[in-house]
mmCIF file of C-alpha atoms in Angstrom:
data_model
loop_
_atom_site.group_PDB
_atom_site.id
_atom_site.type_symbol
_atom_site.label_atom_id
_atom_site.label_comp_id
_atom_site.label_asym_id
_atom_site.label_seq_id
_atom_site.Cartn_x
_atom_site.Cartn_y
_atom_site.Cartn_z
ATOM 1 C CA MET A 1 0.298 -0.218 -0.379
ATOM 2 C CA ILE A 2 1.312 3.453 -1.077
ATOM 3 C CA ASP A 3 2.812 5.070 1.878
ATOM 4 C CA ASP A 4 0.790 8.373 1.542
ATOM 5 C CA GLY A 5 4.393 10.686 3.435
ATOM 6 C CA LYS A 6 6.624 9.396 1.107
ATOM 7 C CA LEU A 7 4.496 10.210 -1.815
ATOM 8 C CA GLU A 8 4.738 12.801 -0.677
ATOM 9 C CA LYS A 9 8.727 13.031 -0.447
ATOM 10 C CA LEU A 10 9.017 11.689 -4.413
ATOM 11 C CA ILE A 11 6.184 14.385 -5.663
ATOM 12 C CA LYS A 12 8.537 17.813 -4.321
ATOM 13 C CA PRO A 13 11.261 17.569 -6.170
ATOM 14 C CA LEU A 14 8.534 16.986 -9.420
ATOM 15 C CA VAL A 15 6.406 20.447 -7.941
ATOM 16 C CA LYS A 16 10.118 21.904 -7.745
ATOM 17 C CA VAL A 17 11.342 21.878 -11.567
ATOM 18 C CA TYR A 18 7.497 22.952 -12.002
ATOM 19 C CA GLU A 19 7.523 26.856 -9.114
ATOM 20 C CA ASP A 20 11.241 26.638 -10.662
ATOM 21 C CA LEU A 21 9.363 27.255 -14.729
ATOM 22 C CA GLU A 22 7.421 29.633 -13.326
ATOM 23 C CA LEU A 23 10.123 31.901 -11.227
ATOM 24 C CA GLU A 24 11.931 31.259 -14.441
ATOM 25 C CA LEU A 25 9.704 33.138 -16.350
ATOM 26 C CA ILE A 26 7.689 35.432 -14.747
ATOM 27 C CA LYS A 27 11.987 36.289 -13.887
ATOM 28 C CA ASP A 28 12.252 36.772 -18.084
ATOM 29 C CA ILE A 29 8.865 38.798 -18.458
ATOM 30 C CA ALA A 30 10.305 41.089 -15.236
ATOM 31 C CA MET A 31 13.197 41.420 -16.515
ATOM 32 C CA ARG A 32 12.542 42.563 -20.413
ATOM 33 C CA LEU A 33 10.671 45.219 -18.637
ATOM 34 C CA ASN A 34 13.449 46.667 -17.334
ATOM 35 C CA THR A 35 15.365 47.026 -19.748
ATOM 36 C CA TYR A 36 14.766 49.190 -21.798
ATOM 37 C CA THR A 37 17.041 52.917 -23.998
ATOM 38 C CA GLY A 38 14.025 54.176 -26.158
ATOM 39 C CA ILE A 39 10.924 56.415 -24.627
ATOM 40 C CA GLU A 40 9.263 54.038 -21.827
ATOM 41 C CA GLY A 41 6.178 53.844 -22.136
ATOM 42 C CA SER A 42 5.258 55.167 -26.578
ATOM 43 C CA LEU A 43 4.247 54.175 -28.992
ATOM 44 C CA LYS A 44 7.544 53.346 -29.912
ATOM 45 C CA TRP A 45 7.712 51.024 -27.074
ATOM 46 C CA TYR A 46 4.202 49.347 -27.291
ATOM 47 C CA LEU A 47 5.854 48.316 -31.214
ATOM 48 C CA ASP A 48 8.979 46.932 -29.862
ATOM 49 C CA LYS A 49 7.914 45.582 -26.572
ATOM 50 C CA LEU A 50 5.112 43.522 -29.106
ATOM 51 C CA GLN A 51 8.360 42.439 -31.635
ATOM 52 C CA GLU A 52 9.469 40.660 -28.722
ATOM 53 C CA ILE A 53 6.814 38.114 -28.592
ATOM 54 C CA GLY A 54 8.413 35.760 -30.819
ATOM 55 C CA GLY A 55 11.911 36.175 -28.738
ATOM 56 C CA PHE A 56 9.928 34.819 -25.702
ATOM 57 C CA THR A 57 8.054 32.390 -26.884
ATOM 58 C CA LYS A 58 11.899 30.930 -28.922
ATOM 59 C CA ASP A 59 13.718 31.551 -26.256
ATOM 60 C CA ASN A 60 10.605 29.647 -23.098
ATOM 61 C CA LEU A 61 10.093 27.008 -25.831
ATOM 62 C CA ALA A 62 13.613 26.301 -24.805
ATOM 63 C CA LEU A 63 13.423 26.411 -21.396
ATOM 64 C CA LEU A 64 10.638 23.736 -21.528
ATOM 65 C CA ALA A 65 12.582 21.166 -23.548
ATOM 66 C CA GLU A 66 15.667 22.124 -20.362
ATOM 67 C CA TYR A 67 12.526 21.568 -17.559
ATOM 68 C CA SER A 68 10.636 18.356 -18.947
ATOM 69 C CA GLY A 69 13.429 16.155 -19.154
ATOM 70 C CA LYS A 70 12.969 16.961 -15.579
ATOM 71 C CA SER A 71 9.762 16.626 -15.268
ATOM 72 C CA GLN A 72 10.003 12.944 -16.899
ATOM 73 C CA TYR A 73 12.868 11.294 -15.244
ATOM 74 C CA GLU A 74 10.431 12.490 -11.244
ATOM 75 C CA VAL A 75 7.972 11.457 -13.013
ATOM 76 C CA LYS A 76 8.841 7.911 -13.889
ATOM 77 C CA ARG A 77 10.502 8.004 -10.573
ATOM 78 C CA ILE A 78 6.701 8.662 -8.465
ATOM 79 C CA LEU A 79 4.306 6.665 -11.047
ATOM 80 C CA ARG A 80 7.125 2.957 -9.725
ATOM 81 C CA TYR A 81 7.107 3.716 -6.615
ATOM 82 C CA ALA A 82 3.278 4.021 -6.827
ATOM 83 C CA GLY A 83 3.016 0.894 -9.175
ATOM 84 C CA TYR A 84 5.389 -1.237 -7.046
ATOM 85 C CA ASP A 85 4.966 0.175 -3.366
ATOM 86 C CA VAL A 86 1.229 -1.612 -2.547
ATOM 87 C CA ALA A 87 -0.541 -4.295 -0.532
ATOM 88 C CA LYS A 88 2.699 -6.723 0.267
ATOM 89 C CA LEU A 89 1.478 -9.926 -1.637
ATOM 90 C CA ASP A 90 2.660 -12.577 1.455
ATOM 91 C CA LYS A 91 -0.711 -11.947 3.268
ATOM 92 C CA TYR A 92 -2.058 -13.378 0.543
ATOM 93 C CA LYS A 93 -0.571 -16.688 1.138
ATOM 94 C CA PRO A 94 -2.813 -18.413 3.174
ATOM 95 C CA TYR A 95 -5.787 -17.353 1.074
ATOM 96 C CA ILE A 96 -3.867 -18.800 -2.855
ATOM 97 C CA GLU A 97 -5.543 -22.565 -3.820
ATOM 98 C CA ASP A 98 -3.416 -22.019 -5.916
ATOM 99 C CA GLU A 99 -0.232 -23.195 -5.762
ATOM 100 C CA GLN A 100 2.157 -22.327 -8.827
ATOM 101 C CA LEU A 101 0.311 -18.485 -7.792
ATOM 102 C CA LYS A 102 1.464 -19.125 -3.430
ATOM 103 C CA ASN A 103 5.149 -19.995 -4.729
ATOM 104 C CA ASN A 104 5.412 -17.801 -7.358
ATOM 105 C CA LEU A 105 3.447 -14.681 -5.445
ATOM 106 C CA SER A 106 7.603 -12.409 -6.471
ATOM 107 C CA SER A 107 6.583 -12.862 -10.635
ATOM 108 C CA PHE A 108 3.412 -11.111 -10.503
ATOM 109 C CA TYR A 109 4.991 -7.393 -11.026
ATOM 110 C CA GLU A 110 7.063 -8.740 -13.129
ATOM 111 C CA SER A 111 3.564 -9.862 -15.505
ATOM 112 C CA GLU A 112 3.387 -8.466 -18.536
ATOM 113 C CA VAL A 113 -0.124 -6.861 -17.724
ATOM 114 C CA ILE A 114 1.869 -5.362 -14.481
ATOM 115 C CA GLN A 115 4.790 -3.866 -17.037
ATOM 116 C CA ASN A 116 1.400 -2.737 -19.149
ATOM 117 C CA ILE A 117 -0.213 -0.891 -16.763
ATOM 118 C CA LEU A 118 3.259 1.121 -15.427
ATOM 119 C CA ASN A 119 4.361 2.071 -19.216
ATOM 120 C CA ASN A 120 0.881 3.458 -20.235
ATOM 121 C CA SER A 121 0.799 5.014 -16.594
ATOM 122 C CA ILE A 122 4.435 6.275 -17.313
ATOM 123 C CA ARG A 123 3.044 7.638 -20.813
ATOM 124 C CA GLU A 124 0.347 9.372 -20.268
ATOM 125 C CA THR A 125 1.792 11.623 -17.412
ATOM 126 C CA ASN A 126 4.305 12.453 -19.549
ATOM 127 C CA SER A 127 1.346 14.051 -21.341
ATOM 128 C CA VAL A 128 -0.538 15.030 -19.175
ATOM 129 C CA MET A 129 3.176 16.676 -17.200
ATOM 130 C CA ASP A 130 3.915 17.907 -21.518
ATOM 131 C CA MET A 131 0.086 19.856 -21.076
ATOM 132 C CA ILE A 132 0.540 21.838 -18.370
ATOM 133 C CA GLN A 133 4.302 22.721 -19.387
ATOM 134 C CA THR A 134 2.334 23.352 -23.098
ATOM 135 C CA LYS A 135 0.269 25.919 -20.695
ATOM 136 C CA ALA A 136 2.607 27.697 -17.885
ATOM 137 C CA ILE A 137 4.014 29.093 -20.964
ATOM 138 C CA GLU A 138 0.894 29.846 -23.575
ATOM 139 C CA SER A 139 0.538 32.436 -19.903
ATOM 140 C CA ALA A 140 3.460 34.207 -19.664
ATOM 141 C CA LYS A 141 2.757 34.802 -23.112
ATOM 142 C CA GLU A 142 -0.655 36.692 -22.228
ATOM 143 C CA GLU A 143 0.208 37.492 -18.665
ATOM 144 C CA TYR A 144 3.577 39.563 -21.091
ATOM 145 C CA MET A 145 1.168 40.666 -23.986
ATOM 146 C CA ASN A 146 -1.882 41.844 -20.697
ATOM 147 C CA ILE A 147 1.217 43.737 -19.153
ATOM 148 C CA LEU A 148 2.042 45.383 -22.874
ATOM 149 C CA ILE A 149 -1.655 46.105 -22.780
ATOM 150 C CA ASP A 150 -2.322 48.414 -19.455
ATOM 151 C CA ALA A 151 1.273 49.303 -18.502
ATOM 152 C CA TYR A 152 0.368 51.134 -22.636
ATOM 153 C CA ILE A 153 -3.070 52.777 -21.820
ATOM 154 C CA LYS A 154 -1.857 54.126 -17.527
ATOM 155 C CA THR A 155 1.120 54.970 -19.035
ATOM 156 C CA SER A 156 -0.159 56.802 -22.205
ATOM 157 C CA SER A 157 -3.617 57.997 -20.180
ATOM 158 C CA GLY A 158 -0.787 60.406 -17.499
ATOM 159 C CA VAL A 159 -2.287 58.021 -14.579
ATOM 160 C CA TYR A 160 0.325 56.549 -14.074
ATOM 161 C CA SER A 161 4.445 56.657 -14.326
ATOM 162 C CA TYR A 162 6.353 54.032 -16.307
ATOM 163 C CA ASP A 163 7.788 52.721 -13.767
ATOM 164 C CA GLN A 164 4.400 52.823 -11.211
ATOM 165 C CA ALA A 165 2.503 51.541 -14.970
ATOM 166 C CA ILE A 166 5.333 47.535 -14.591
ATOM 167 C CA LYS A 167 5.709 47.734 -11.499
ATOM 168 C CA LEU A 168 1.743 47.049 -10.317
ATOM 169 C CA ALA A 169 1.676 44.505 -12.755
ATOM 170 C CA LEU A 170 5.107 42.647 -11.982
ATOM 171 C CA ARG A 171 4.455 42.440 -8.420
ATOM 172 C CA LYS A 172 0.504 41.144 -9.545
ATOM 173 C CA LEU A 173 1.488 38.411 -11.778
ATOM 174 C CA ALA A 174 4.794 37.574 -8.294
ATOM 175 C CA LYS A 175 1.781 37.081 -7.123
ATOM 176 C CA GLU A 176 -0.834 35.402 -8.852
ATOM 177 C CA GLY A 177 1.388 33.524 -10.485
ATOM 178 C CA PHE A 178 0.334 31.802 -13.911
ATOM 179 C CA THR A 179 -2.671 29.746 -14.976
ATOM 180 C CA GLY A 180 -2.022 25.482 -14.613
ATOM 181 C CA ALA A 181 -5.416 25.032 -15.110
ATOM 182 C CA THR A 182 -9.192 26.534 -15.979
ATOM 183 C CA TYR A 183 -11.735 24.724 -14.313
ATOM 184 C CA ARG A 184 -15.949 24.883 -16.468
ATOM 185 C CA ASN A 185 -16.025 26.727 -13.223
ATOM 186 C CA GLY A 186 -13.485 29.452 -14.618
ATOM 187 C CA LYS A 187 -11.695 28.719 -11.341
ATOM 188 C CA LYS A 188 -8.475 29.054 -12.070
ATOM 189 C CA LEU A 189 -5.282 26.606 -10.743
ATOM 190 C CA SER A 190 -1.692 27.201 -10.304
ATOM 191 C CA LEU A 191 0.617 25.545 -11.910
ATOM 192 C CA GLU A 192 1.937 24.024 -8.476
ATOM 193 C CA SER A 193 -1.590 22.744 -7.897
ATOM 194 C CA THR A 194 -2.187 21.587 -10.796
ATOM 195 C CA VAL A 195 1.009 19.457 -11.099
ATOM 196 C CA ARG A 196 -0.015 18.194 -7.936
ATOM 197 C CA ARG A 197 -2.839 17.141 -7.761
ATOM 198 C CA ASP A 198 -2.457 15.412 -11.465
ATOM 199 C CA ILE A 199 0.243 13.648 -10.172
ATOM 200 C CA LEU A 200 -1.387 12.486 -7.373
ATOM 201 C CA THR A 201 -4.015 11.669 -8.886
ATOM 202 C CA LYS A 202 -2.091 9.157 -11.647
ATOM 203 C CA SER A 203 -0.508 7.852 -8.527
ATOM 204 C CA HIS A 204 -3.600 6.314 -7.000
ATOM 205 C CA GLN A 205 -4.913 5.651 -9.895
ATOM 206 C CA LEU A 206 -1.844 3.487 -11.026
ATOM 207 C CA ALA A 207 -2.031 1.869 -7.346
ATOM 208 C CA GLY A 208 -5.791 1.260 -8.598
ATOM 209 C CA ASP A 209 -5.243 -0.525 -11.702
ATOM 210 C CA ILE A 210 -2.474 -3.117 -10.202
ATOM 211 C CA GLU A 211 -4.990 -3.169 -6.490
ATOM 212 C CA LEU A 212 -7.316 -4.730 -9.481
ATOM 213 C CA GLN A 213 -5.281 -6.882 -10.927
ATOM 214 C CA LYS A 214 -4.113 -7.917 -8.295
ATOM 215 C CA ALA A 215 -7.391 -9.016 -6.434
ATOM 216 C CA LYS A 216 -8.316 -10.501 -10.037
ATOM 217 C CA GLU A 217 -5.679 -13.034 -9.699
ATOM 218 C CA LEU A 218 -5.932 -14.240 -5.890
ATOM 219 C CA GLY A 219 -9.791 -14.640 -7.149
ATOM 220 C CA THR A 220 -11.768 -12.099 -4.888
ATOM 221 C CA ASN A 221 -14.280 -10.635 -4.732
ATOM 222 C CA LEU A 222 -14.049 -8.352 -2.396
ATOM 223 C CA VAL A 223 -12.233 -4.606 -1.760
ATOM 224 C CA TYR A 224 -10.581 -2.830 1.959
ATOM 225 C CA VAL A 225 -10.534 1.327 1.184
ATOM 226 C CA THR A 226 -8.353 3.435 3.579
ATOM 227 C CA GLN A 227 -9.349 6.165 5.969
ATOM 228 C CA HIS A 228 -6.455 8.788 7.070
ATOM 229 C CA LEU A 229 -8.134 12.074 8.870
ATOM 230 C CA GLY A 230 -8.963 15.027 6.809
ATOM 231 C CA ALA A 231 -11.433 12.447 4.231
ATOM 232 C CA ARG A 232 -13.101 15.575 2.245
ATOM 233 C CA ILE A 233 -15.984 16.313 3.212
ATOM 234 C CA ARG A 234 -19.613 17.652 2.843
ATOM 235 C CA THR A 235 -20.447 21.181 1.230
ATOM 236 C CA LYS A 236 -22.280 23.782 -0.747
ATOM 237 C CA TYR A 237 -20.945 21.923 -3.297
ATOM 238 C CA THR A 238 -20.795 18.583 -3.058
ATOM 239 C CA LYS A 239 -22.990 17.465 -5.660
ATOM 240 C CA GLU A 240 -22.395 13.476 -4.888
ATOM 241 C CA ASP A 241 -23.110 11.093 -2.079
ATOM 242 C CA TYR A 242 -19.263 9.834 -3.652
ATOM 243 C CA GLU A 243 -18.225 13.123 -3.538
ATOM 244 C CA VAL A 244 -17.858 12.682 1.371
ATOM 245 C CA HIS A 245 -14.912 10.488 1.162
ATOM 246 C CA PHE A 246 -15.098 10.366 4.569
ATOM 247 C CA ASP A 247 -18.167 7.758 4.311
ATOM 248 C CA TRP A 248 -16.874 5.357 2.160
ATOM 249 C CA GLN A 249 -13.861 4.838 3.260
ATOM 250 C CA GLY A 250 -12.436 2.394 5.714
ATOM 251 C CA LYS A 251 -15.373 -0.211 4.299
ATOM 252 C CA VAL A 252 -14.780 -3.504 2.635
ATOM 253 C CA TYR A 253 -17.019 -3.133 -0.256
ATOM 254 C CA MET A 254 -17.677 -5.777 -3.957
ATOM 255 C CA LEU A 255 -16.093 -6.141 -6.585
ATOM 256 C CA GLU A 256 -19.102 -6.892 -8.740
ATOM 257 C CA GLY A 257 -22.607 -7.080 -6.876
ATOM 258 C CA SER A 258 -24.065 -6.327 -3.463
ATOM 259 C CA ASN A 259 -25.504 -7.325 -0.628
ATOM 260 C CA ASP A 260 -27.076 -6.651 3.043
ATOM 261 C CA LYS A 261 -23.395 -6.147 4.179
ATOM 262 C CA TYR A 262 -20.992 -4.938 1.097
ATOM 263 C CA ASP A 263 -21.969 -2.168 -1.250
ATOM 264 C CA ASN A 264 -20.580 -2.201 -4.255
ATOM 265 C CA PHE A 265 -17.302 -0.909 -4.325
ATOM 266 C CA TYR A 266 -17.400 1.194 -7.657
ATOM 267 C CA GLU A 267 -21.197 2.986 -6.707
ATOM 268 C CA LYS A 268 -20.361 3.974 -2.909
ATOM 269 C CA THR A 269 -16.819 5.762 -3.095
ATOM 270 C CA GLY A 270 -17.484 6.463 -7.232
ATOM 271 C CA TYR A 271 -14.502 4.800 -8.235
ATOM 272 C CA GLY A 272 -12.819 5.840 -11.857
ATOM 273 C CA LYS A 273 -14.992 9.034 -11.052
ATOM 274 C CA LEU A 274 -13.699 12.906 -11.422
ATOM 275 C CA LEU A 275 -14.257 13.020 -7.576
ATOM 276 C CA GLY A 276 -14.607 9.926 -6.323
ATOM 277 C CA LEU A 277 -12.372 7.292 -5.101
ATOM 278 C CA CYS A 278 -8.323 7.396 -6.501
ATOM 279 C CA GLY A 279 -9.681 10.156 -7.661
ATOM 280 C CA VAL A 280 -9.100 14.376 -8.310
ATOM 281 C CA ASN A 281 -6.850 14.892 -4.752
ATOM 282 C CA CYS A 282 -7.990 11.394 -3.442
ATOM 283 C CA ARG A 283 -4.756 9.931 -1.336
ATOM 284 C CA HIS A 284 -6.827 6.749 -0.301
ATOM 285 C CA HIS A 285 -6.529 3.729 -1.747
ATOM 286 C CA PHE A 286 -7.989 -0.385 -1.525
ATOM 287 C CA PHE A 287 -6.545 -3.778 -1.282
ATOM 288 C CA ALA A 288 -8.299 -6.668 -2.210
ATOM 289 C CA THR A 289 -8.902 -8.807 1.256
ATOM 290 C CA PHE A 290 -10.940 -11.560 2.486
ATOM 291 C CA GLU A 291 -13.638 -12.784 3.781
ATOM 292 C CA GLY A 292 -13.338 -12.716 8.374
ATOM 293 C CA TRP A 293 -9.473 -10.153 7.162
ATOM 294 C CA LYS A 294 -9.724 -7.720 10.435
ATOM 295 C CA HIS A 295 -9.839 -4.680 9.503
ATOM 296 C CA PRO A 296 -9.206 -1.012 11.524
ATOM 297 C CA ALA A 297 -12.082 0.551 13.611
ATOM 298 C CA LEU A 298 -13.956 4.308 11.183
ATOM 299 C CA LEU A 299 -12.125 6.927 11.852
ATOM 300 C CA ASP A 300 -14.386 9.460 14.523
ATOM 301 C CA ALA A 301 -16.521 11.940 12.236
ATOM 302 C CA GLU A 302 -14.987 14.900 14.363
ATOM 303 C CA LYS A 303 -11.938 14.306 14.504
ATOM 304 C CA ASN A 304 -11.208 14.449 10.080
ATOM 305 C CA GLU A 305 -13.751 17.114 10.438
ATOM 306 C CA GLU A 306 -10.676 19.198 12.350
ATOM 307 C CA GLU A 307 -7.827 17.645 9.843
ATOM 308 C CA TYR A 308 -9.369 18.705 6.845
ATOM 309 C CA LEU A 309 -9.562 21.729 7.869
ATOM 310 C CA LYS A 310 -5.821 21.861 9.195
ATOM 311 C CA GLN A 311 -4.797 20.007 6.347
ATOM 312 C CA GLN A 312 -7.021 23.587 4.038
ATOM 313 C CA LYS A 313 -5.524 25.585 6.227
ATOM 314 C CA GLN A 314 -1.499 24.385 5.122
ATOM 315 C CA ARG A 315 -2.012 24.838 1.656
ATOM 316 C CA ALA A 316 -3.214 28.207 2.282
ATOM 317 C CA TYR A 317 0.223 28.423 3.826
ATOM 318 C CA GLU A 318 2.388 27.831 1.754
ATOM 319 C CA ARG A 319 0.635 29.299 -1.609
ATOM 320 C CA GLU A 320 1.498 31.992 0.558
ATOM 321 C CA TYR A 321 4.430 31.678 1.148
ATOM 322 C CA ARG A 322 5.539 31.055 -2.793
ATOM 323 C CA SER A 323 3.833 33.865 -4.373
ATOM 324 C CA LEU A 324 6.455 36.036 -1.355
ATOM 325 C CA ARG A 325 9.558 34.563 -2.404
ATOM 326 C CA TYR A 326 8.244 35.486 -6.694
ATOM 327 C CA GLN A 327 7.397 38.622 -5.639
ATOM 328 C CA LYS A 328 11.029 39.062 -4.425
ATOM 329 C CA GLU A 329 12.663 37.943 -7.372
ATOM 330 C CA VAL A 330 10.622 40.748 -9.104
ATOM 331 C CA ALA A 331 10.850 43.841 -7.147
ATOM 332 C CA ASN A 332 15.428 42.225 -7.254
ATOM 333 C CA ILE A 333 14.942 42.232 -10.965
ATOM 334 C CA LEU A 334 13.448 45.810 -10.288
ATOM 335 C CA GLY A 335 15.696 47.544 -7.936
ATOM 336 C CA ASP A 336 12.750 47.637 -6.439
ATOM 337 C CA LYS A 337 14.782 48.563 -2.580
ATOM 338 C CA ASP A 338 11.599 49.667 -0.200
ATOM 339 C CA GLU A 339 9.918 47.515 -1.575
ATOM 340 C CA LEU A 340 12.038 44.977 -0.623
ATOM 341 C CA ARG A 341 11.870 45.777 2.569
ATOM 342 C CA LYS A 342 9.060 45.654 2.863
ATOM 343 C CA LEU A 343 8.578 42.105 0.983
ATOM 344 C CA THR A 344 11.545 41.003 4.067
ATOM 345 C CA ALA A 345 9.700 41.761 6.790
ATOM 346 C CA ARG A 346 6.882 40.446 5.495
ATOM 347 C CA THR A 347 8.615 37.267 4.809
ATOM 348 C CA ARG A 348 9.727 37.465 8.605
ATOM 349 C CA ILE A 349 7.017 37.929 9.718
ATOM 350 C CA PHE A 350 4.536 35.198 7.976
ATOM 351 C CA ASN A 351 7.686 32.281 8.549
ATOM 352 C CA GLU A 352 7.077 33.724 12.143
ATOM 353 C CA GLY A 353 3.711 33.130 11.814
ATOM 354 C CA TYR A 354 2.688 29.476 10.256
ATOM 355 C CA ASN A 355 5.749 28.479 12.460
ATOM 356 C CA GLN A 356 2.956 28.502 14.909
ATOM 357 C CA PHE A 357 1.244 27.240 13.264
ATOM 358 C CA LEU A 358 2.815 24.564 12.170
ATOM 359 C CA GLN A 359 3.694 23.380 15.664
ATOM 360 C CA GLU A 360 0.992 24.222 17.755
ATOM 361 C CA ASN A 361 -0.807 21.397 15.212
ATOM 362 C CA ASN A 362 1.887 19.466 14.943
ATOM 363 C CA LEU A 363 2.517 19.452 11.606
ATOM 364 C CA GLN A 364 5.276 20.501 8.918
ATOM 365 C CA ARG A 365 6.052 22.279 5.709
#
């Protein structure tokens, strides 16, 4: 079974790859807009900067190629762990009737079926990461254009000076970052959040596919779904019952059919659905089980909700930390010493508050 703590450690380098890519793009925009020998804010300035779009795109495609290689390496490392570090097979020996299978359990992961599942997952995930990278470049180009237009309008109208207009726009960009994905309702997801969401989802989907194959090999129709504090609870945004992960975690289900004792796995957990088991941002796992196996007692609903809210708060802290880091980089490029001093002071206060929150709640960065 996947160890969430270990998986988080494996994911960090991949998330860092995309954080670095995002920062490089922001710094590139800041440096381009901070370097000009003509009349800044004039029509000529605007036209000159428009002509740089081609170079901006070309340079960042080269940057993309560099980061793509790093991404593919990390993806393969993460998914190999997710694919192989599932429930240990030895515990199934007493329940295996097939003597050949019992004596060759170690060959399960070497089978052609499992290797195909793993390799397909790696290919699909790399395609998803390529799409995220492309989206990041498109978002960077769009933001660059928005800054140009906004700065030209503000300076030509006399409302702001060139420096003021550029600083305001770049501060906003550093604070918000680039868009990694956009939901149907128009809500935008940051680059880092998109990467984290998609690699976690792919890791758990891969482990799930292998577990289903394992259940088939073992000849059991039962699976146990794991549980953890902080599982998704019902909110005003909940549309389907399976989206409330707390309700179905920690229980045994039937893969085919259902009865008075066991609900159907797919119907109850929403496995294979966007917001169901092993869907977006889900950290639950499941594994083959047998009648009579002992499983942990169900977790307390109140403690689960407390943990859920703490995790949401921690994610907000992490977003603020990245935002401050980007803003300091931009202020440094612009040579804005006053802003840099303010941001340094804000970072110090932020760290004090964040460290206190972590200590009080027994959490780690």
